[in-house]
Amino acid sequence: ILETNVEPSGVYQFIIYHKNIQKIEYESFEEVLKCFIASGEEGLQKRIGLRNLNFVHCQGSFTQTFQKCTQMFTALDSISLMKSDLTNHVLENITQFQSLTKLELGNSNFTQYTVYFHENVVPILENLGNKLLDLRLEKFKFVDISAIGEYCPKLQILKLSRILSFCNTDYSSKHSLLNLVDLSILNTIGCRITEETLRLLLASHSLKSIHFQFIASITDQFLLSIIQDNPLDYLDQITLQQCHNITINSLTLLLSCAPQLTILSCWSCAMVGEASRDQIMQIVKEDNLDIQFQWYSSRLVPIPDDLEELAMHAGEHNHVPGILDMFPV
């Protein structure tokens, strides 16, 4: 029920009379919870079949409201808290949902620098990580990939967006993410990910989808070394976005070594220009490959630190084709 005029009270009534419904998408779900609370003990004692809860732009007073979820939604297997004040009190309540298989956490500008990965997120992973299949983190100042691998051994989907720094990891770590199927790293400008950390992320032989943005450590030589260790036999699609240290050699390597590849995207990579694009298209044509090749040129445009602000102010007159559309906001 997105982008409609439906009031939270209407969504509340809908849930009450459709107790078996499992997923509702609605922007102001925090207000729906307040309707449950306002109905008193009778509302809190109702057992609702919802399995997915999605919250956006929740402010500091959200803690008490979120606590009530543990009483009402006992069947939850997915929680998303995006662009919200992820205080320690809010995060502590997540461990009460013992059936979670998907967890998505995204900080607001206010808590981005006050929530700590090891102190606030790792305790959640220690409690719930053995069941998690899908983990998505956005706007954290630090993330430890080895810790994620240690506490989430069954993880299949990992998406990290706008992380300011990554823990320097030794590739000899025993905690590789060996079951990953879908990997997405939407990096921030200036954030450095070491080759050792990338090797941990790319260790899974089951990978089907990869999306990398602003990762300087990805070079032709590095990609070759990865494929020598992991042939990416099941890779279906890969997007290399603003990875400015790769050339056409990386693209031809992927074409020749990934037998299941159907989508190859190269978005705004500085050393892959129009001539490289034409060469790749010629290879696809001559070898009769069943591959969709997507390419956007690299443009030397100023990129603001706050990509949300860029999207907010973008209009017909200042829109940058092929650049703005790629930013994860």
JSON list of C-alpha atoms in Angstrom, two decimals, residues 205-329:
[
{"chain": "A", "resi": 205, "resn": "HIS", "atom": "CA", "xyz": [31.38, -21.11, -5.52]},
{"chain": "A", "resi": 206, "resn": "SER", "atom": "CA", "xyz": [27.60, -20.60, -5.50]},
{"chain": "A", "resi": 207, "resn": "LEU", "atom": "CA", "xyz": [27.63, -16.90, -6.40]},
{"chain": "A", "resi": 208, "resn": "LYS", "atom": "CA", "xyz": [24.98, -15.99, -8.96]},
{"chain": "A", "resi": 209, "resn": "SER", "atom": "CA", "xyz": [24.81, -12.20, -8.66]},
{"chain": "A", "resi": 210, "resn": "ILE", "atom": "CA", "xyz": [27.54, -9.61, -7.93]},
{"chain": "A", "resi": 211, "resn": "HIS", "atom": "CA", "xyz": [27.28, -5.81, -7.79]},
{"chain": "A", "resi": 212, "resn": "PHE", "atom": "CA", "xyz": [30.37, -3.73, -6.96]},
{"chain": "A", "resi": 213, "resn": "GLN", "atom": "CA", "xyz": [30.54, 0.06, -6.79]},
{"chain": "A", "resi": 214, "resn": "PHE", "atom": "CA", "xyz": [33.53, 2.36, -6.15]},
{"chain": "A", "resi": 215, "resn": "ILE", "atom": "CA", "xyz": [35.97, -0.46, -5.32]},
{"chain": "A", "resi": 216, "resn": "ALA", "atom": "CA", "xyz": [39.47, 0.57, -6.32]},
{"chain": "A", "resi": 217, "resn": "SER", "atom": "CA", "xyz": [41.04, -2.77, -5.33]},
{"chain": "A", "resi": 218, "resn": "ILE", "atom": "CA", "xyz": [39.28, -4.55, -8.20]},
{"chain": "A", "resi": 219, "resn": "THR", "atom": "CA", "xyz": [41.83, -4.67, -11.02]},
{"chain": "A", "resi": 220, "resn": "ASP", "atom": "CA", "xyz": [42.35, -6.93, -14.00]},
{"chain": "A", "resi": 221, "resn": "GLN", "atom": "CA", "xyz": [45.04, -8.86, -12.15]},
{"chain": "A", "resi": 222, "resn": "PHE", "atom": "CA", "xyz": [42.93, -9.23, -9.00]},
{"chain": "A", "resi": 223, "resn": "LEU", "atom": "CA", "xyz": [39.92, -10.51, -10.93]},
{"chain": "A", "resi": 224, "resn": "LEU", "atom": "CA", "xyz": [42.12, -13.03, -12.72]},
{"chain": "A", "resi": 225, "resn": "SER", "atom": "CA", "xyz": [43.45, -14.32, -9.40]},
{"chain": "A", "resi": 226, "resn": "ILE", "atom": "CA", "xyz": [39.88, -14.65, -8.08]},
{"chain": "A", "resi": 227, "resn": "ILE", "atom": "CA", "xyz": [38.74, -16.71, -11.06]},
{"chain": "A", "resi": 228, "resn": "GLN", "atom": "CA", "xyz": [41.78, -18.94, -10.71]},
{"chain": "A", "resi": 229, "resn": "ASP", "atom": "CA", "xyz": [40.58, -19.80, -7.18]},
{"chain": "A", "resi": 230, "resn": "ASN", "atom": "CA", "xyz": [36.84, -19.62, -7.88]},
{"chain": "A", "resi": 231, "resn": "PRO", "atom": "CA", "xyz": [35.74, -20.14, -11.52]},
{"chain": "A", "resi": 232, "resn": "LEU", "atom": "CA", "xyz": [32.32, -18.54, -10.86]},
{"chain": "A", "resi": 233, "resn": "ASP", "atom": "CA", "xyz": [30.57, -21.43, -12.58]},
{"chain": "A", "resi": 234, "resn": "TYR", "atom": "CA", "xyz": [27.09, -20.28, -11.50]},
{"chain": "A", "resi": 235, "resn": "LEU", "atom": "CA", "xyz": [27.47, -16.52, -11.98]},
{"chain": "A", "resi": 236, "resn": "ASP", "atom": "CA", "xyz": [24.37, -15.22, -13.76]},
{"chain": "A", "resi": 237, "resn": "GLN", "atom": "CA", "xyz": [24.87, -11.46, -13.57]},
{"chain": "A", "resi": 238, "resn": "ILE", "atom": "CA", "xyz": [27.59, -9.03, -12.55]},
{"chain": "A", "resi": 239, "resn": "THR", "atom": "CA", "xyz": [27.59, -5.23, -12.35]},
{"chain": "A", "resi": 240, "resn": "LEU", "atom": "CA", "xyz": [30.84, -3.27, -12.12]},
{"chain": "A", "resi": 241, "resn": "GLN", "atom": "CA", "xyz": [29.91, 0.32, -11.31]},
{"chain": "A", "resi": 242, "resn": "GLN", "atom": "CA", "xyz": [32.50, 3.09, -11.11]},
{"chain": "A", "resi": 243, "resn": "CYS", "atom": "CA", "xyz": [35.28, 0.55, -10.61]},
{"chain": "A", "resi": 244, "resn": "HIS", "atom": "CA", "xyz": [37.92, 2.69, -12.25]},
{"chain": "A", "resi": 245, "resn": "ASN", "atom": "CA", "xyz": [40.84, 0.25, -12.21]},
{"chain": "A", "resi": 246, "resn": "ILE", "atom": "CA", "xyz": [39.41, -2.40, -14.52]},
{"chain": "A", "resi": 247, "resn": "THR", "atom": "CA", "xyz": [39.84, -2.48, -18.30]},
{"chain": "A", "resi": 248, "resn": "ILE", "atom": "CA", "xyz": [38.30, -4.42, -21.15]},
{"chain": "A", "resi": 249, "resn": "ASN", "atom": "CA", "xyz": [40.50, -7.35, -20.08]},
{"chain": "A", "resi": 250, "resn": "SER", "atom": "CA", "xyz": [38.27, -7.95, -17.05]},
{"chain": "A", "resi": 251, "resn": "LEU", "atom": "CA", "xyz": [35.17, -8.00, -19.21]},
{"chain": "A", "resi": 252, "resn": "THR", "atom": "CA", "xyz": [36.60, -10.43, -21.76]},
{"chain": "A", "resi": 253, "resn": "LEU", "atom": "CA", "xyz": [37.79, -12.64, -18.90]},
{"chain": "A", "resi": 254, "resn": "LEU", "atom": "CA", "xyz": [34.26, -12.80, -17.50]},
{"chain": "A", "resi": 255, "resn": "LEU", "atom": "CA", "xyz": [32.83, -13.58, -20.93]},
{"chain": "A", "resi": 256, "resn": "SER", "atom": "CA", "xyz": [35.21, -16.49, -21.38]},
{"chain": "A", "resi": 257, "resn": "CYS", "atom": "CA", "xyz": [35.16, -17.94, -17.85]},
{"chain": "A", "resi": 258, "resn": "ALA", "atom": "CA", "xyz": [31.59, -17.59, -16.54]},
{"chain": "A", "resi": 259, "resn": "PRO", "atom": "CA", "xyz": [29.54, -20.14, -18.51]},
{"chain": "A", "resi": 260, "resn": "GLN", "atom": "CA", "xyz": [26.15, -19.17, -16.96]},
{"chain": "A", "resi": 261, "resn": "LEU", "atom": "CA", "xyz": [26.56, -15.41, -17.38]},
{"chain": "A", "resi": 262, "resn": "THR", "atom": "CA", "xyz": [23.49, -13.69, -18.89]},
{"chain": "A", "resi": 263, "resn": "ILE", "atom": "CA", "xyz": [23.93, -10.04, -17.80]},
{"chain": "A", "resi": 264, "resn": "LEU", "atom": "CA", "xyz": [27.23, -8.14, -17.85]},
{"chain": "A", "resi": 265, "resn": "SER", "atom": "CA", "xyz": [26.97, -4.49, -16.77]},
{"chain": "A", "resi": 266, "resn": "CYS", "atom": "CA", "xyz": [29.76, -1.95, -16.84]},
{"chain": "A", "resi": 267, "resn": "TRP", "atom": "CA", "xyz": [28.56, 1.39, -15.51]},
{"chain": "A", "resi": 268, "resn": "SER", "atom": "CA", "xyz": [30.79, 4.47, -15.59]},
{"chain": "A", "resi": 269, "resn": "CYS", "atom": "CA", "xyz": [34.14, 2.69, -15.29]},
{"chain": "A", "resi": 270, "resn": "ALA", "atom": "CA", "xyz": [36.81, 5.20, -16.33]},
{"chain": "A", "resi": 271, "resn": "MET", "atom": "CA", "xyz": [39.01, 2.83, -18.37]},
{"chain": "A", "resi": 272, "resn": "VAL", "atom": "CA", "xyz": [36.17, 1.14, -20.25]},
{"chain": "A", "resi": 273, "resn": "GLY", "atom": "CA", "xyz": [35.27, 3.60, -22.97]},
{"chain": "A", "resi": 274, "resn": "GLU", "atom": "CA", "xyz": [33.33, 3.50, -26.20]},
{"chain": "A", "resi": 275, "resn": "ALA", "atom": "CA", "xyz": [36.02, 1.53, -28.03]},
{"chain": "A", "resi": 276, "resn": "SER", "atom": "CA", "xyz": [35.96, -1.15, -25.33]},
{"chain": "A", "resi": 277, "resn": "ARG", "atom": "CA", "xyz": [32.18, -1.19, -25.46]},
{"chain": "A", "resi": 278, "resn": "ASP", "atom": "CA", "xyz": [32.26, -1.80, -29.22]},
{"chain": "A", "resi": 279, "resn": "GLN", "atom": "CA", "xyz": [34.81, -4.60, -28.79]},
{"chain": "A", "resi": 280, "resn": "ILE", "atom": "CA", "xyz": [32.66, -6.38, -26.23]},
{"chain": "A", "resi": 281, "resn": "MET", "atom": "CA", "xyz": [29.57, -6.08, -28.40]},
{"chain": "A", "resi": 282, "resn": "GLN", "atom": "CA", "xyz": [31.54, -7.49, -31.33]},
{"chain": "A", "resi": 283, "resn": "ILE", "atom": "CA", "xyz": [32.66, -10.49, -29.24]},
{"chain": "A", "resi": 284, "resn": "VAL", "atom": "CA", "xyz": [29.07, -11.13, -28.12]},
{"chain": "A", "resi": 285, "resn": "LYS", "atom": "CA", "xyz": [27.93, -11.01, -31.74]},
{"chain": "A", "resi": 286, "resn": "GLU", "atom": "CA", "xyz": [30.71, -13.11, -33.25]},
{"chain": "A", "resi": 287, "resn": "ASP", "atom": "CA", "xyz": [30.56, -15.79, -30.54]},
{"chain": "A", "resi": 288, "resn": "ASN", "atom": "CA", "xyz": [26.76, -15.76, -30.61]},
{"chain": "A", "resi": 289, "resn": "LEU", "atom": "CA", "xyz": [26.62, -15.31, -26.85]},
{"chain": "A", "resi": 290, "resn": "ASP", "atom": "CA", "xyz": [23.24, -15.13, -25.11]},
{"chain": "A", "resi": 291, "resn": "ILE", "atom": "CA", "xyz": [24.33, -12.19, -22.94]},
{"chain": "A", "resi": 292, "resn": "GLN", "atom": "CA", "xyz": [22.82, -8.79, -22.23]},
{"chain": "A", "resi": 293, "resn": "PHE", "atom": "CA", "xyz": [25.66, -6.23, -22.13]},
{"chain": "A", "resi": 294, "resn": "GLN", "atom": "CA", "xyz": [24.94, -2.90, -20.41]},
{"chain": "A", "resi": 295, "resn": "TRP", "atom": "CA", "xyz": [27.39, 0.01, -20.63]},
{"chain": "A", "resi": 296, "resn": "TYR", "atom": "CA", "xyz": [27.34, 3.63, -19.50]},
{"chain": "A", "resi": 297, "resn": "SER", "atom": "CA", "xyz": [30.14, 6.09, -20.11]},
{"chain": "A", "resi": 298, "resn": "SER", "atom": "CA", "xyz": [32.29, 7.49, -17.32]},
{"chain": "A", "resi": 299, "resn": "ARG", "atom": "CA", "xyz": [31.79, 11.21, -16.78]},
{"chain": "A", "resi": 300, "resn": "LEU", "atom": "CA", "xyz": [33.97, 13.48, -14.75]},
{"chain": "A", "resi": 301, "resn": "VAL", "atom": "CA", "xyz": [31.26, 15.10, -12.65]},
{"chain": "A", "resi": 302, "resn": "PRO", "atom": "CA", "xyz": [31.40, 16.22, -9.01]},
{"chain": "A", "resi": 303, "resn": "ILE", "atom": "CA", "xyz": [29.80, 13.65, -6.72]},
{"chain": "A", "resi": 304, "resn": "PRO", "atom": "CA", "xyz": [28.40, 14.90, -3.39]},
{"chain": "A", "resi": 305, "resn": "ASP", "atom": "CA", "xyz": [28.94, 13.04, -0.13]},
{"chain": "A", "resi": 306, "resn": "ASP", "atom": "CA", "xyz": [25.23, 12.77, 0.58]},
{"chain": "A", "resi": 307, "resn": "LEU", "atom": "CA", "xyz": [23.70, 10.89, -2.34]},
{"chain": "A", "resi": 308, "resn": "GLU", "atom": "CA", "xyz": [20.21, 11.18, -0.83]},
{"chain": "A", "resi": 309, "resn": "GLU", "atom": "CA", "xyz": [20.51, 14.96, -1.08]},
{"chain": "A", "resi": 310, "resn": "LEU", "atom": "CA", "xyz": [21.61, 14.64, -4.70]},
{"chain": "A", "resi": 311, "resn": "ALA", "atom": "CA", "xyz": [18.55, 12.57, -5.55]},
{"chain": "A", "resi": 312, "resn": "MET", "atom": "CA", "xyz": [16.26, 14.96, -3.70]},
{"chain": "A", "resi": 313, "resn": "HIS", "atom": "CA", "xyz": [17.42, 17.99, -5.66]},
{"chain": "A", "resi": 314, "resn": "ALA", "atom": "CA", "xyz": [17.82, 16.30, -9.02]},
{"chain": "A", "resi": 315, "resn": "GLY", "atom": "CA", "xyz": [15.37, 17.48, -11.62]},
{"chain": "A", "resi": 316, "resn": "GLU", "atom": "CA", "xyz": [15.06, 17.81, -15.35]},
{"chain": "A", "resi": 317, "resn": "HIS", "atom": "CA", "xyz": [17.59, 20.64, -15.48]},
{"chain": "A", "resi": 318, "resn": "ASN", "atom": "CA", "xyz": [20.35, 19.18, -13.33]},
{"chain": "A", "resi": 319, "resn": "HIS", "atom": "CA", "xyz": [19.85, 15.46, -13.93]},
{"chain": "A", "resi": 320, "resn": "VAL", "atom": "CA", "xyz": [23.02, 13.65, -15.01]},
{"chain": "A", "resi": 321, "resn": "PRO", "atom": "CA", "xyz": [22.06, 10.78, -17.36]},
{"chain": "A", "resi": 322, "resn": "GLY", "atom": "CA", "xyz": [23.82, 7.52, -16.71]},
{"chain": "A", "resi": 323, "resn": "ILE", "atom": "CA", "xyz": [25.26, 8.69, -13.38]},
{"chain": "A", "resi": 324, "resn": "LEU", "atom": "CA", "xyz": [22.44, 9.66, -11.04]},
{"chain": "A", "resi": 325, "resn": "ASP", "atom": "CA", "xyz": [20.41, 6.62, -11.97]},
{"chain": "A", "resi": 326, "resn": "MET", "atom": "CA", "xyz": [23.18, 4.36, -10.69]},
{"chain": "A", "resi": 327, "resn": "PHE", "atom": "CA", "xyz": [23.53, 5.79, -7.20]},
{"chain": "A", "resi": 328, "resn": "PRO", "atom": "CA", "xyz": [22.13, 3.68, -4.34]},
{"chain": "A", "resi": 329, "resn": "VAL", "atom": "CA", "xyz": [19.89, 6.06, -2.43]}
]
